[in-house]
Short mmCIF file of C-alpha atoms in Angstrom, two decimals:
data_model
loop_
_atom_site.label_atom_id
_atom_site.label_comp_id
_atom_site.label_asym_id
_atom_site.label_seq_id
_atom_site.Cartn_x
_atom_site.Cartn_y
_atom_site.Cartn_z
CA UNK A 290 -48.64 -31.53 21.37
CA UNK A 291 -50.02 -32.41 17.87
CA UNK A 292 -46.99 -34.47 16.92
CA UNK A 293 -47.86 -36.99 20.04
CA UNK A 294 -50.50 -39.40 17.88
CA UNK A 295 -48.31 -39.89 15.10
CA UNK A 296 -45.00 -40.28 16.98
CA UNK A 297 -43.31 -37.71 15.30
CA UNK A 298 -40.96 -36.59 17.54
CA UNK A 299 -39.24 -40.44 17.46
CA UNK A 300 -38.55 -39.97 14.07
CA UNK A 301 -36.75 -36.49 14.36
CA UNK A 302 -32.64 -36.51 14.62
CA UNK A 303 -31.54 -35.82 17.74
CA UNK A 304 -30.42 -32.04 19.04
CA UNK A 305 -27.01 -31.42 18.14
CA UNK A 306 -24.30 -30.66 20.69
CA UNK A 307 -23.05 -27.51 21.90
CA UNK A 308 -21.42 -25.75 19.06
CA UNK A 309 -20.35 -22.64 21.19
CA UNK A 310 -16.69 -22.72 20.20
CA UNK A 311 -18.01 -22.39 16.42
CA UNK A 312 -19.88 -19.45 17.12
CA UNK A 313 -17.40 -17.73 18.46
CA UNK A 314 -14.80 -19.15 15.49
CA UNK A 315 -17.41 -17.36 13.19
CA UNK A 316 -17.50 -14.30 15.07
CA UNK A 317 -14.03 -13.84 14.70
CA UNK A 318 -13.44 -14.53 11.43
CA UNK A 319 -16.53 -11.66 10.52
CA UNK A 320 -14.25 -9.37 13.01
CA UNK A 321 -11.28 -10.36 10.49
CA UNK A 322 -12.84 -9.97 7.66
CA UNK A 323 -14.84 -6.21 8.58
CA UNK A 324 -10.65 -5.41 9.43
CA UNK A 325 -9.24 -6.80 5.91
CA UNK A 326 -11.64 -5.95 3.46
CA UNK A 327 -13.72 -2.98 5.04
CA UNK A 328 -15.66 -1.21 2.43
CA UNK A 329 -15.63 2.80 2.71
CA UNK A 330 -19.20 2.35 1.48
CA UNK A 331 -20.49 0.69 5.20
CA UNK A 332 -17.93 3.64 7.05
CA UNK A 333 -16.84 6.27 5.64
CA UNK A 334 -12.78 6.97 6.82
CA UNK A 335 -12.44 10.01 8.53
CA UNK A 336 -15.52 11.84 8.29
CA UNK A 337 -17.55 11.73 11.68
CA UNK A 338 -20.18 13.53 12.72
CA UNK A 339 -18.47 16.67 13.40
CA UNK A 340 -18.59 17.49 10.20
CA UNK A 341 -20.56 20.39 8.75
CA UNK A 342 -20.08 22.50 5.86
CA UNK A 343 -20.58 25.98 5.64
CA UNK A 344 -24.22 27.99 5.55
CA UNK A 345 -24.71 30.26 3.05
CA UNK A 346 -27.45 32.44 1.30
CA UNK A 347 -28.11 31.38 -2.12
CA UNK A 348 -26.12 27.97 -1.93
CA UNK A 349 -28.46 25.72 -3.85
CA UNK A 350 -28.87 28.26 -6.43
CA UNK A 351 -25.16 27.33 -7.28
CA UNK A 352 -25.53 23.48 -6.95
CA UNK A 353 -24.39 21.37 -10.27
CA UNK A 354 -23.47 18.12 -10.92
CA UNK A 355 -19.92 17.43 -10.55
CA UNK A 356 -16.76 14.58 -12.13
CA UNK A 357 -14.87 14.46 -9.01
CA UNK A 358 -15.34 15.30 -5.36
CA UNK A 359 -12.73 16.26 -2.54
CA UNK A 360 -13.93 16.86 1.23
CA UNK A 361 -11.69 18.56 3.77
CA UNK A 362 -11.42 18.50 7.54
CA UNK A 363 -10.73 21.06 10.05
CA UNK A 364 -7.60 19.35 10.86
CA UNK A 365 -6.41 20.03 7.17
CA UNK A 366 -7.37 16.14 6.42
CA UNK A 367 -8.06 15.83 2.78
CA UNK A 368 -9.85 12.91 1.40
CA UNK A 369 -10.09 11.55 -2.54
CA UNK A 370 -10.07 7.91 -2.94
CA UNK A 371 -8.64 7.81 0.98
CA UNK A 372 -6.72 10.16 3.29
CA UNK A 373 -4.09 12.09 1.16
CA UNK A 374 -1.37 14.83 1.06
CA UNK A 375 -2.12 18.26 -0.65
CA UNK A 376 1.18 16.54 -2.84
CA UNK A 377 -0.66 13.71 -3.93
CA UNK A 378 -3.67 15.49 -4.14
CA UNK A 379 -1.93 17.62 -6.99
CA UNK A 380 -1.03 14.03 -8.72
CA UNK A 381 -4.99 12.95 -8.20
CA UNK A 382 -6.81 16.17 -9.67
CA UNK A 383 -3.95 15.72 -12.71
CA UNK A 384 -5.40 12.22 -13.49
CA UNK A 385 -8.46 13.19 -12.32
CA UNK A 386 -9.06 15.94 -15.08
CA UNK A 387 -7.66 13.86 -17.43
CA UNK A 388 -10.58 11.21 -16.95
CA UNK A 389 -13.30 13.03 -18.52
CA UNK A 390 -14.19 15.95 -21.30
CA UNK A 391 -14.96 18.42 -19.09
CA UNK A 392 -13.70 18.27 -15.56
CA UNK A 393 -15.32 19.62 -12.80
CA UNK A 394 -14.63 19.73 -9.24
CA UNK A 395 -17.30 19.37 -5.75
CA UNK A 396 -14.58 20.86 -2.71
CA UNK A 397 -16.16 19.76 0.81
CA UNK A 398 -14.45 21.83 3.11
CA UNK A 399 -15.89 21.58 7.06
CA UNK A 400 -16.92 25.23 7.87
CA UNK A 401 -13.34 25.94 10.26
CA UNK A 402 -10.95 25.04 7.40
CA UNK A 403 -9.02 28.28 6.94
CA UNK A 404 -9.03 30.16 4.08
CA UNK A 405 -5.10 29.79 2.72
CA UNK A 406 -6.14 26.14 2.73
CA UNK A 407 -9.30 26.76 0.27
CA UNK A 408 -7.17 28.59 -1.60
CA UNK A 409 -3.85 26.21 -2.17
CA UNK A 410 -6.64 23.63 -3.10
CA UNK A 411 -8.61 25.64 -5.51
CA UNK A 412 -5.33 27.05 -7.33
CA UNK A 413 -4.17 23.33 -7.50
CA UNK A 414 -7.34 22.22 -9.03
CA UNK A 415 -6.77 24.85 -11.58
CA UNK A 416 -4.18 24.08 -12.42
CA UNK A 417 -4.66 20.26 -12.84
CA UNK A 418 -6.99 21.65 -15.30
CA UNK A 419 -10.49 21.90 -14.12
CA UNK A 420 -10.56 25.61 -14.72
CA UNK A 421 -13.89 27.77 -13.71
CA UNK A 422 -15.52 24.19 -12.95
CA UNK A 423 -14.79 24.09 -9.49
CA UNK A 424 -17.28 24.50 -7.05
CA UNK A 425 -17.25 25.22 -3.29
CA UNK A 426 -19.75 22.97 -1.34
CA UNK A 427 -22.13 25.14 1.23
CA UNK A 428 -25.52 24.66 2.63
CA UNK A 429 -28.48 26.87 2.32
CA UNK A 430 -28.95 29.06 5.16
CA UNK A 431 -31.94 28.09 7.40
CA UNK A 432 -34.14 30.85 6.48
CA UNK A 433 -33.19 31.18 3.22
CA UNK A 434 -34.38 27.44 2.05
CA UNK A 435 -37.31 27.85 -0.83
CA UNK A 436 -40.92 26.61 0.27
CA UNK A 437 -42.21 24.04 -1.99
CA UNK A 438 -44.79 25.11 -4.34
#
């Protein structure tokens, strides 16, 4: 080994003991902390994989850029901000349209959400005050999707 003619090795500190109870100390306080303070950012609440919105022809000619955005669940599961009530999501839009000049609305409903549900959202949206700015999230339809150039 190349440190052998200088005698480096002698002059190293020695290895330090087992430290397997820190490791595990660690561990669990990153658990802890992931529990406490987890950010909606790393895992979105709610909103797995079974999740898919709508297909429809003519979607993206629709698309704008929106204030505020809602998704719903089959389950009738809405999230803003968190899981909430269609009663406190009447209080949210309220504030919500209150935020900015002109309000507008992105609704992500999964594509089994019934209808009367669309509908109680969209009328309490309208009310809140985001008027004809409300729009209905979909995705193109596969054979309807515009070829590049």
């Amino acid at each position: 080994m190349i440190t052998r003619p200088l005698d480096l090795a002698s002059k190293l500190r020695p290895e330090p003991r087992n430290f397997d109870a820190l490791f595990f100390v660690n561990v669990g306080l990153l658990v802890l902390f992931f529990q406490l303070f987890g950010s909606r950012f790393v895992l979105s609440p709610g909103l797995g994989v079974d999740f898919k919105l709508p297909e429809m022809p003519g979607a993206l000619a629709g698309a704008m850029a929106t204030t505020s955005t809602i998704s719903v669940k089959n389950s009738g599961q809405i999230f803003a901000d968190g899981l909430i009530t269609m009663e406190q999501l009447r209080v949210w839009l309220k504030l919500e349209a209150k935020r900015t000049k002109h309000p507008s609305l992105l609704v992500r409903m999964s594509a089994g959400v019934p209808v009367s549900v669309q509908n109680d959202i969209v009328s309490a949206a309208r009310e809140a005050g985001f008027g004809a700015n409300i729009v209905l999230a979909a995705e193109e339809a596969p054979g309807d999707v515009p070829q590049g150039r």
